[in-house]
Amino acid sequence: MAMHRNKTMIGIGIAVICYLLGPFVLSDYMLYLINLAAIATIGAVGLNILTGYTGLIAMANGAFIGVGAYTAAVLYTKLGVPFLLTIPIAGLMTAVVGMIFGIPALRLRGFYLAMSTLAAQILLMFVFNNWTSITSGERGIFLSPPNLFGISLVGDRGFFFLTVGIAALGMLLSHNLFKTDTGRAFIAIRDRDIAANIIGVDIFKYKLTSFAISSFYAGVAGALFGFYMTYVSPEAFGLNVSIDYIAMIIVGGLGNLWGGLLGAVFVVILPEFVDKVIEFVGQFIPMEYTFAAFRQLVFGLLIIIFLVWEPKGLTEILRRLFCWLKAKIFSPRSEVESLE
Amino acid sequence: MIKRISVVVMIVALSIFVFSGMGLAKAKQEIPIGIIGVFTGMDTDVNGMSYGTRDYFEWYNDKFGGIKGYPIKCIMLDGKNSIPDEVKNFKRLVSVEKAVLINGWGTGGTKALKDQVNKVVKIPYLSESLAIEVIDPVNCPYNFVLGPSYEGQIEIGMVWAKMQGAKTYAILHNDIEYGRGTTKNVIKAGLADKLGLEVLGTVEYPWHLTDCTAQLLRIKKMNPDYVYIQDSATNCTTILRDAAKVGFPASKLIADCWNFNPIIPETLGKDAEGFKPIMLFPDYGSDIPLMKEILEYAATHKIEKKDQNYVRGWTEGKLIVESIKRVIEKSNGKLPKTAQFRKMIRDEMEALENFDVGGSVPPVTYADHQGTSSAMIGEVRDGKFVSISDWIDIRKVREELNKK
Amino acid sequence: MSETLLKVENIHLTFGGLKAIDGISLDVCNDELVSLIGPNGAGKTSTINCICKFYDIDSGQIFFNGENITRLKPHQVARHRISRSFQNLDLFKGMTVLENIKLGAHINIRSGILSDLLYYGKTRKEERELEDFIVEKIFSLFGLSKYRNKHVGSLPYGLQKKIDIARALAARPKLLILDEPVAGMNSDETKEITEDIQKIREADISILLIEHDMDLVMNISDRIYVINFGENIADGTPQEVTANSDVINIYLGKSFEN
Amino acid sequence: MFIQALIAGIAVGSVYALIALGMVLIYKASSVINFSQGALVMIGAYITYAVVTGIPAPLWITIPIAIVLSALLGVVIERLIFRYMTGVDLIAVIMVTLGISFLLEGSTTAIWGTLNYSFPKILPEMSFSLGGIHISEVYIWSFIFSMVILVMFTLFFKYSKIGLRMRAVADNQKASISLGIHPGKMISLSWAISCVVATIGGVMLANIKLLNLGLSGIGILVFPVVILGGLDSIIGAVLGGFIIGILGSLSAVYAGGLMGGAVDQVVSFVILLIILLVKPYGLFGTKETLRL
C-alpha cells in the first residue's frame, strides 16, 4: 500500500516536472499540438461523462464547444470581461444551453436522443451563422491575445500552462465525480435506467445534470479554443467536430477517465503521424498529394478495427500492453495475473 | 494475439513518428518557403495555384540553380481549408521549417492568422483567398493577395453590366462568409448607386446545395438584367442547371473567378452557353510570354492542373522569387537571418512597381498589397471560354466615380 | 394488530384491452411478512410493479403510511422507503458489488453535485459513513465482503440474487418487496436466503414476498394473499389459506397435500 | 409560384426518398442505424462513373456491372465488419458506420482524387414542363425509381419467401435461427440491396450536382426523412422524403426572404425535433417497448 502510494507520488512528481519544463524544451509546433490535444481532452472528458458513463449519445459537442467559444468571445470583446472570468462563464452558459437541448431526454432514449442532439448541432450552427448582431455570422470574431497576470498569453508557451492545467483539473473533477453517488446514478442510468428509477434515481434530473456537466466542459474547451485561435467563426464547430469527439471517446475508451485523454491525443496526433509517414516514404517514392487521403482512410480503418477488435479502446490496449511487457520482463507468474 | 500484434504495430508506428519528427531538421543555405494548399475536402478543384507556385520554384531551381545560387526549398502542406489545420501548418512552417514566406490559402485561416502574421511572427503571407479584411497595408503589413477582392469582382461585374446598358442587378450567394460577407460589403460600399445601377436584391442559399430552384424562382420574380453568383464551380453548376429548369437564361448570369472552370461547360452543355465568369488570369495555353516558361517546364514534368489557377500560381511564384532576389541583392549575396529575411522580403514585395509578370496580369504594383485590381469578363461560347472584355481596373473606376 | 403500512385498494391495470389486474386489494402491516401467491400470470409481479409505479394503474388507490402514493413517480415512491428486489436480475453490470449496494442507498444521500465534483466535505463524510454502514450491516448479513470490488457481471446467479436483495436493503426501507427471491436456486441457497429473510425481519422491516416455493411461503409468512386472473381469491394465515377450497382448486392440492 | 415550389419539392423529395429507403432497409433487417448511407451513395456514383466511362461497352452491359459491384460492396461491409458487431451497444454501431464513411471517402479520394467530374448522361432524355417549370429527366427518373423501389420492397417483404425470412431475422435472430434461417445471409443480402439503392440515389444526385466527395453530405440530410417516416417503415421513408422535400422548398421560397439564412435545411431539422418530441417513432414507425 505504502509502496503503491510512493509510486503514485513519483508519478505525480514526474508529471509536474514535465508540466513546468515542457514549454521550454518543445518547439512551438509541438506545443501547438499539445495545446490542441489538451483542449480536446477537456471536451472529450466532458463528452465521456455524458456518453460514456451516462449512456446518452450526443452529436452536438462541436456546437456546444462553439457556444462556449462565442460566449467567451462576446464577453471579452463586447463587454470587456476579464479573460480568466470569461472561461467559467462560458462553461455555465454552455451548461444551460446543453440542459435545454437535453430536455428531449425526458422522453427519448438511444438513437432518438442522438437524433435530437444532431438537430441541436444543426440549429446551433444556424444560430452561429445567422445571429449576426452577436456572432457577426460567418465573418467571425477576432480576439486580441489575452493577458494573464500581466503576461500576454500570445503564442503557445503561455497557453500550454493554461490548457494542460485546466485539462488536468477537469480530469480530476471527473475522477472525483465517479467516486460519489451522482456518478453511480449516471452509470446506473446507462446500465439499466428502469431499475435505477425504481431504486429512487430521478432519471430526468440526472440526465439533465449529465448534460449540464458535459456541456460545461465543452464550454470551457470552447473558450480556450477561441482565445488560442484568436478567431472564432462557425466553420470550426461543425458536425465533423462533434463526430471527431465521439471518435475520441470511443477510441480512447467509453466510460473510462483516461479514455478522454488518450482518445483526444490520438485523434490530434494521428493526422500528424500519417503525414510524417507519408513524407518519410515520399522521400524514396514520389507521392501524389491525393495521398493526403490516407489520413482519413487510416482514421476510418482504425475506428473500425477498434470497435471490432477492442471495443474497450486504447486504455484497455495500453493496460494489456503494460501487463504483457511486465510478463515478458519479469516472471511468467505476473502474466497469469495480467490476463485474468 | 491479434490484439498484441496491433499493440506492437502501434509502438513501432509511434517510434517512427518521433524519429521522423527528428528527421525534419532544416537544411542550411536553402530558402525555405511554405505553401499551404488544399488537397482534401472542398475547393480542391482550384488547387492548381498551389501546384503552379511549387512548379515555378522547381523550374527556377533547375534553370538558375536557385535564387543567386541559393536553391528554394518548397514545403507544401495540406490545410484542408479548415482553420485549425491551416494554423497548424502555419506553426510548423514557422517554427520547424523556418520558412521565410508563406503562400497561404483559405479565408478563415488567413483571418485567424492575422495577428500571428502581422504582430507575432511577422512573416510575409501571400494568401490565395481574396478576403478584403486583410487587404490593408497599414494594419496588415505582412498580408498580400493577388488580384481584385471578391467585392471588387462583383463590382467589376456591375461595371461591365452598366457598359452593356443594364439597369438592374441582383446577387445570388451562399450562406458562408465567402458568399454572404462579400455581398454585404458590396451593398455597403454602394458602388451600384454611383454607377446608376439598381440592385433588386440578394438571395441566399445553403453552402451544401442540392437544389436551387426555390431561390431562382425568387430571382426570376425580380427579373434583373444581370445576376451575379458569388460562389465557386460546384454550387454554380447546380445553379446553372436549375436556372435552365426555371427558364432563366445563363447569359444573364455572371460569377466570380472560380467559375472560370472547364467543368462547367463540360457538365452542362447548352445550359451553360452564355454564362459569364470573371477572368483574373488567362487560361492555360493562351498566348502570353509567361506561358512559354510553363510549356518549357511541362516538356519535362507532369502538370497537375492545366487551368488558369495554375497560371495564377506560376505568377505568384514569379512575384515571390523576384522579391527574394532583390533582398539577396540588397544584402550583397548573403542570406539574412530568418526574422530579418522575412521583413526584407515583405518590404521588397511592397516595393514592387509595374513589375511585368509576362502577361498573365497587368504589370504588378504591390503598394496596395493587392498587386492588380483588374479582371476581364469571360463567356461560354459553344463549350469554350472566351474573354469578351478588356481588363477592367476596378480601383481606377472607383477613383473616377469618387472624383464626381 | 399494529397499524397498516401499505394499503392497496381495488387496483385495475389493463394492457391494450387485456385485463392484467382486475381489482386487487391487499395490505401489509408494520413488522409483518405478507406473501402474495398465485399461479403464473396471475398478476403477482404486475401488482408490485403497480406499487412501484412502473405501471400506472387505471383505477384504485395505493396508500403508504396513510399517504396516498397512487400518482407518484417511481423514484418518489422509493423515497417513501419502499424498496424491492427484481425477479430477473437488474443489477448494474458496469459497477462493482459495493457500488451497486451503495447506489441502493441513493435516497439517503444528501450531498450535491458541486461537492461531489470536488469530493470534499459533506460528500466525503457521507461516502465514508455509507461504506461503514454497508460493510457492518449488509456485507456481514449476506457475507459479501470478499466480493466487494468484483464486477457483478462476473458473479454466480445465487450471489447476484443476494446482491439484489442487499441493494434493496441499503435504502433502509420500511417495506421490502421481494420478487421470487429463491427462484432458480438449489435447496442450500434457498435455505440461506430464508435465513437472511428471517434476519431482515428482526430489523423490523415489513416484507411483501412473492414466491412459488410453497414450503418457504408457508414457513415464514404471517399472512398470505392468493390471487388468480388478477383478482383476489383468498387471504389469511397460512393455515386458513391451505384450508381454502378455491386455493386448493387452483393449485390442485399440489405442494401442501402431504 | 406555390405550384412551382411544390413541384421542385417533390423532385428533391424523391431523391431523399431513394436514399432514405436504403437506410430503412438496413435498419429493418439488422436494426443498424447507418450513418454511412451518404458515403455509400457517393461511392456508388463513383463506381458507376468508373464502370460507364471505363468499360467500352453499351449501357445495358455496364449498368448491371455497376449494380453488381455496389451489391458486392454491401456484402463485403457486412461480412468484414457487422458479422463481428452483434450485441454491441448503439454508439459502437453508429461509430462503426461513421468509420466506414471515413474509410469510403478516404479511398475515393485516394482512387479518384478530389476533382469534380461531370457525370455521363446515362438517363434516357425525357423532360417536360409542368406549371411553368421545366423538370429535367433526373427528377422524373428519381421519382419513378423511388416509386418502383417502394412497390418492390413492399411486395418483397409481404409475399416473397426471402422477404419474410428477413423480417423474421429482424424480429428475433435466435428464433429465426431455430427456424433454420441463416441471419448472416439475410443481413448481407439487405446490405447488398441497400447499397444498390444507394447507388441509384448516387447516380441521380451526381446528375443533379457534379460528381464529387460532397455527395456524401446527403447522408445527414436524410435523417429528418427517416425519423419523420419512421425508422422501419418503407412507405414512411418515401412519404417522409416528399414531405421534407416540399416543406424545404416552400420554406426556402417563403421564409427564405424573411430570415436571411438558408432556412430549408434547418427547417427539416426543426421538423425532426418536433417529431421527436411529439411522436418519436414517426408517422409509421413501430414503438419500442420497455420491460422489467
mmCIF file of C-alpha atoms in Angstrom, chain A residues 50-264:
data_model
loop_
_atom_site.group_PDB
_atom_site.id
_atom_site.type_symbol
_atom_site.label_atom_id
_atom_site.label_comp_id
_atom_site.label_asym_id
_atom_site.label_seq_id
_atom_site.Cartn_x
_atom_site.Cartn_y
_atom_site.Cartn_z
ATOM 1 C CA LEU A 50 -22.447 12.167 -20.905
ATOM 2 C CA THR A 51 -21.981 9.403 -23.458
ATOM 3 C CA GLY A 52 -19.513 7.014 -21.860
ATOM 4 C CA TYR A 53 -20.847 6.981 -18.311
ATOM 5 C CA THR A 54 -24.490 8.054 -18.633
ATOM 6 C CA GLY A 55 -25.005 6.360 -21.988
ATOM 7 C CA LEU A 56 -26.607 9.345 -23.699
ATOM 8 C CA ILE A 57 -25.281 9.730 -27.241
ATOM 9 C CA ALA A 58 -24.725 13.412 -28.008
ATOM 10 C CA MET A 59 -23.829 14.562 -31.503
ATOM 11 C CA ALA A 60 -23.720 18.240 -30.633
ATOM 12 C CA ASN A 61 -20.430 18.522 -28.771
ATOM 13 C CA GLY A 62 -18.934 20.566 -31.594
ATOM 14 C CA ALA A 63 -21.770 23.088 -31.395
ATOM 15 C CA PHE A 64 -21.575 23.172 -27.586
ATOM 16 C CA ILE A 65 -17.874 23.977 -27.845
ATOM 17 C CA GLY A 66 -18.937 26.695 -30.258
ATOM 18 C CA VAL A 67 -21.373 28.118 -27.701
ATOM 19 C CA GLY A 68 -18.539 28.326 -25.209
ATOM 20 C CA ALA A 69 -16.200 29.964 -27.706
ATOM 21 C CA TYR A 70 -18.787 32.562 -28.737
ATOM 22 C CA THR A 71 -19.823 33.326 -25.156
ATOM 23 C CA ALA A 72 -16.215 33.943 -24.188
ATOM 24 C CA ALA A 73 -15.505 35.933 -27.333
ATOM 25 C CA VAL A 74 -18.552 38.186 -26.919
ATOM 26 C CA LEU A 75 -17.958 38.772 -23.206
ATOM 27 C CA TYR A 76 -14.301 39.530 -23.850
ATOM 28 C CA THR A 77 -14.619 41.779 -26.892
ATOM 29 C CA LYS A 78 -18.011 43.448 -26.447
ATOM 30 C CA LEU A 79 -18.287 43.664 -22.632
ATOM 31 C CA GLY A 80 -14.599 43.648 -21.689
ATOM 32 C CA VAL A 81 -14.971 40.890 -19.104
ATOM 33 C CA PRO A 82 -11.539 39.782 -17.839
ATOM 34 C CA PHE A 83 -10.138 36.794 -19.660
ATOM 35 C CA LEU A 84 -9.975 34.350 -16.765
ATOM 36 C CA LEU A 85 -13.548 35.162 -15.800
ATOM 37 C CA THR A 86 -14.942 34.504 -19.266
ATOM 38 C CA ILE A 87 -13.889 30.837 -19.155
ATOM 39 C CA PRO A 88 -16.143 29.696 -16.291
ATOM 40 C CA ILE A 89 -18.966 31.933 -17.509
ATOM 41 C CA ALA A 90 -18.667 30.346 -20.946
ATOM 42 C CA GLY A 91 -18.880 26.976 -19.199
ATOM 43 C CA LEU A 92 -22.043 27.935 -17.335
ATOM 44 C CA MET A 93 -23.654 29.409 -20.430
ATOM 45 C CA THR A 94 -22.943 26.232 -22.359
ATOM 46 C CA ALA A 95 -24.238 24.146 -19.468
ATOM 47 C CA VAL A 96 -27.558 25.991 -19.700
ATOM 48 C CA VAL A 97 -27.727 25.507 -23.468
ATOM 49 C CA GLY A 98 -26.807 21.861 -23.020
ATOM 50 C CA MET A 99 -29.617 21.374 -20.495
ATOM 51 C CA ILE A 100 -32.114 22.984 -22.850
ATOM 52 C CA PHE A 101 -31.175 20.570 -25.609
ATOM 53 C CA GLY A 102 -31.112 17.785 -23.020
ATOM 54 C CA ILE A 103 -34.819 18.194 -22.311
ATOM 55 C CA PRO A 104 -35.849 15.733 -25.055
ATOM 56 C CA ALA A 105 -34.055 13.133 -22.911
ATOM 57 C CA LEU A 106 -37.227 13.198 -20.814
ATOM 58 C CA ARG A 107 -38.898 11.054 -23.459
ATOM 59 C CA LEU A 108 -36.146 9.896 -25.786
ATOM 60 C CA ARG A 109 -33.514 7.219 -25.451
ATOM 61 C CA GLY A 110 -30.692 5.811 -27.559
ATOM 62 C CA PHE A 111 -30.757 6.664 -31.239
ATOM 63 C CA TYR A 112 -33.736 9.008 -30.970
ATOM 64 C CA LEU A 113 -31.911 11.107 -28.400
ATOM 65 C CA ALA A 114 -28.860 11.093 -30.656
ATOM 66 C CA MET A 115 -31.060 12.467 -33.424
ATOM 67 C CA SER A 116 -32.365 15.274 -31.234
ATOM 68 C CA THR A 117 -28.789 16.250 -30.416
ATOM 69 C CA LEU A 118 -27.950 16.104 -34.128
ATOM 70 C CA ALA A 119 -30.775 18.587 -34.647
ATOM 71 C CA ALA A 120 -29.276 20.681 -31.846
ATOM 72 C CA GLN A 121 -25.955 20.698 -33.701
ATOM 73 C CA ILE A 122 -27.583 21.914 -36.914
ATOM 74 C CA LEU A 123 -29.760 24.520 -35.195
ATOM 75 C CA LEU A 124 -26.867 25.945 -33.177
ATOM 76 C CA MET A 125 -24.779 26.190 -36.347
ATOM 77 C CA PHE A 126 -27.669 28.074 -37.919
ATOM 78 C CA VAL A 127 -27.654 30.465 -34.965
ATOM 79 C CA PHE A 128 -23.883 30.975 -35.201
ATOM 80 C CA ASN A 129 -24.276 31.788 -38.875
ATOM 81 C CA ASN A 130 -27.327 33.993 -38.694
ATOM 82 C CA TRP A 131 -27.472 35.788 -35.339
ATOM 83 C CA THR A 132 -25.059 38.260 -36.861
ATOM 84 C CA SER A 133 -25.642 41.020 -34.294
ATOM 85 C CA ILE A 134 -23.950 38.793 -31.677
ATOM 86 C CA THR A 135 -21.849 36.270 -33.569
ATOM 87 C CA SER A 136 -21.163 38.519 -36.581
ATOM 88 C CA GLY A 137 -22.030 35.440 -38.634
ATOM 89 C CA GLU A 138 -19.534 33.807 -40.939
ATOM 90 C CA ARG A 139 -17.400 36.920 -40.545
ATOM 91 C CA GLY A 140 -16.319 35.578 -37.181
ATOM 92 C CA ILE A 141 -14.992 37.421 -34.138
ATOM 93 C CA PHE A 142 -11.344 38.367 -33.691
ATOM 94 C CA LEU A 143 -9.898 38.198 -30.195
ATOM 95 C CA SER A 144 -6.817 40.104 -29.149
ATOM 96 C CA PRO A 145 -4.404 37.784 -27.299
ATOM 97 C CA PRO A 146 -5.464 37.833 -23.624
ATOM 98 C CA ASN A 147 -3.393 38.886 -20.612
ATOM 99 C CA LEU A 148 -2.856 36.611 -17.649
ATOM 100 C CA PHE A 149 -1.414 38.373 -14.570
ATOM 101 C CA GLY A 150 0.123 40.975 -16.847
ATOM 102 C CA ILE A 151 1.823 38.377 -19.056
ATOM 103 C CA SER A 152 0.395 38.464 -22.577
ATOM 104 C CA LEU A 153 -0.730 34.944 -23.398
ATOM 105 C CA VAL A 154 0.264 35.280 -27.015
ATOM 106 C CA GLY A 155 1.806 32.223 -28.608
ATOM 107 C CA ASP A 156 1.849 28.650 -27.413
ATOM 108 C CA ARG A 157 4.098 28.701 -24.336
ATOM 109 C CA GLY A 158 1.728 30.660 -22.118
ATOM 110 C CA PHE A 159 -1.260 28.670 -23.257
ATOM 111 C CA PHE A 160 0.471 25.398 -22.504
ATOM 112 C CA PHE A 161 0.248 26.055 -18.783
ATOM 113 C CA LEU A 162 -3.369 27.132 -19.054
ATOM 114 C CA THR A 163 -4.726 24.379 -21.298
ATOM 115 C CA VAL A 164 -2.797 21.495 -19.779
ATOM 116 C CA GLY A 165 -3.552 22.753 -16.270
ATOM 117 C CA ILE A 166 -7.273 23.036 -16.888
ATOM 118 C CA ALA A 167 -7.321 19.672 -18.662
ATOM 119 C CA ALA A 168 -5.698 18.054 -15.625
ATOM 120 C CA LEU A 169 -8.186 19.773 -13.316
ATOM 121 C CA GLY A 170 -11.066 18.615 -15.491
ATOM 122 C CA MET A 171 -9.877 15.031 -15.293
ATOM 123 C CA LEU A 172 -9.502 15.282 -11.525
ATOM 124 C CA LEU A 173 -13.075 16.543 -11.106
ATOM 125 C CA SER A 174 -14.427 13.793 -13.350
ATOM 126 C CA HIS A 175 -12.416 11.259 -11.343
ATOM 127 C CA ASN A 176 -14.000 12.553 -8.115
ATOM 128 C CA LEU A 177 -17.481 12.542 -9.586
ATOM 129 C CA PHE A 178 -17.413 8.805 -10.169
ATOM 130 C CA LYS A 179 -16.435 8.076 -6.587
ATOM 131 C CA THR A 180 -19.761 9.556 -5.489
ATOM 132 C CA ASP A 181 -23.494 8.946 -5.607
ATOM 133 C CA THR A 182 -24.066 11.243 -8.585
ATOM 134 C CA GLY A 183 -21.547 9.287 -10.615
ATOM 135 C CA ARG A 184 -23.093 5.989 -9.616
ATOM 136 C CA ALA A 185 -26.520 7.291 -10.595
ATOM 137 C CA PHE A 186 -25.151 8.167 -14.064
ATOM 138 C CA ILE A 187 -23.741 4.683 -14.569
ATOM 139 C CA ALA A 188 -26.960 3.130 -13.274
ATOM 140 C CA ILE A 189 -28.935 5.084 -15.860
ATOM 141 C CA ARG A 190 -26.602 3.781 -18.553
ATOM 142 C CA ASP A 191 -26.785 0.160 -17.393
ATOM 143 C CA ARG A 192 -30.486 -0.157 -16.549
ATOM 144 C CA ASP A 193 -32.451 3.059 -16.317
ATOM 145 C CA ILE A 194 -35.720 1.459 -15.171
ATOM 146 C CA ALA A 195 -34.138 -0.316 -12.226
ATOM 147 C CA ALA A 196 -32.308 2.870 -11.316
ATOM 148 C CA ASN A 197 -35.598 4.745 -11.352
ATOM 149 C CA ILE A 198 -37.278 2.232 -9.053
ATOM 150 C CA ILE A 199 -34.320 2.388 -6.677
ATOM 151 C CA GLY A 200 -35.081 6.106 -6.406
ATOM 152 C CA VAL A 201 -32.927 7.794 -9.036
ATOM 153 C CA ASP A 202 -34.751 10.728 -10.642
ATOM 154 C CA ILE A 203 -33.791 9.768 -14.198
ATOM 155 C CA PHE A 204 -34.696 13.048 -15.841
ATOM 156 C CA LYS A 205 -32.906 15.154 -13.221
ATOM 157 C CA TYR A 206 -29.730 13.132 -13.550
ATOM 158 C CA LYS A 207 -29.842 13.051 -17.334
ATOM 159 C CA LEU A 208 -30.082 16.848 -17.330
ATOM 160 C CA THR A 209 -27.288 17.054 -14.767
ATOM 161 C CA SER A 210 -25.136 14.889 -17.005
ATOM 162 C CA PHE A 211 -25.895 17.141 -19.955
ATOM 163 C CA ALA A 212 -25.044 20.185 -17.861
ATOM 164 C CA ILE A 213 -21.703 18.892 -16.612
ATOM 165 C CA SER A 214 -20.699 17.586 -20.022
ATOM 166 C CA SER A 215 -21.550 20.831 -21.771
ATOM 167 C CA PHE A 216 -19.786 22.800 -19.060
ATOM 168 C CA TYR A 217 -16.602 21.002 -20.041
ATOM 169 C CA ALA A 218 -17.380 21.667 -23.703
ATOM 170 C CA GLY A 219 -17.908 25.351 -22.948
ATOM 171 C CA VAL A 220 -14.571 25.673 -21.179
ATOM 172 C CA ALA A 221 -12.841 23.876 -24.050
ATOM 173 C CA GLY A 222 -14.567 26.235 -26.476
ATOM 174 C CA ALA A 223 -13.493 29.358 -24.602
ATOM 175 C CA LEU A 224 -9.880 28.168 -24.550
ATOM 176 C CA PHE A 225 -10.040 27.243 -28.236
ATOM 177 C CA GLY A 226 -11.379 30.666 -29.124
ATOM 178 C CA PHE A 227 -8.670 32.541 -27.220
ATOM 179 C CA TYR A 228 -5.989 30.232 -28.539
ATOM 180 C CA MET A 229 -7.020 30.658 -32.183
ATOM 181 C CA THR A 230 -7.708 34.367 -31.503
ATOM 182 C CA TYR A 231 -10.532 33.933 -34.012
ATOM 183 C CA VAL A 232 -13.997 32.427 -33.573
ATOM 184 C CA SER A 233 -16.055 31.509 -36.618
ATOM 185 C CA PRO A 234 -18.759 28.886 -37.185
ATOM 186 C CA GLU A 235 -16.778 26.641 -39.517
ATOM 187 C CA ALA A 236 -14.678 25.414 -36.574
ATOM 188 C CA PHE A 237 -17.704 23.932 -34.769
ATOM 189 C CA GLY A 238 -19.417 21.842 -37.436
ATOM 190 C CA LEU A 239 -20.794 18.337 -37.259
ATOM 191 C CA ASN A 240 -17.412 16.885 -38.198
ATOM 192 C CA VAL A 241 -16.073 18.230 -34.899
ATOM 193 C CA SER A 242 -18.855 16.515 -32.963
ATOM 194 C CA ILE A 243 -18.080 13.284 -34.778
ATOM 195 C CA ASP A 244 -14.364 13.641 -34.019
ATOM 196 C CA TYR A 245 -15.223 13.913 -30.329
ATOM 197 C CA ILE A 246 -17.351 10.785 -30.403
ATOM 198 C CA ALA A 247 -14.463 9.073 -32.158
ATOM 199 C CA MET A 248 -12.127 10.273 -29.407
ATOM 200 C CA ILE A 249 -14.060 8.739 -26.543
ATOM 201 C CA ILE A 250 -14.645 5.519 -28.461
ATOM 202 C CA VAL A 251 -11.019 5.125 -29.486
ATOM 203 C CA GLY A 252 -9.884 6.156 -26.028
ATOM 204 C CA GLY A 253 -12.362 4.088 -24.093
ATOM 205 C CA LEU A 254 -16.015 4.707 -23.241
ATOM 206 C CA GLY A 255 -16.793 5.306 -19.587
ATOM 207 C CA ASN A 256 -13.123 5.494 -18.678
ATOM 208 C CA LEU A 257 -11.399 8.537 -17.222
ATOM 209 C CA TRP A 258 -8.245 8.033 -19.282
ATOM 210 C CA GLY A 259 -10.306 7.326 -22.383
ATOM 211 C CA GLY A 260 -10.935 11.026 -22.898
ATOM 212 C CA LEU A 261 -7.246 11.887 -22.656
ATOM 213 C CA LEU A 262 -5.921 9.057 -24.793
ATOM 214 C CA GLY A 263 -8.636 9.498 -27.403
ATOM 215 C CA ALA A 264 -8.021 13.231 -27.688
#
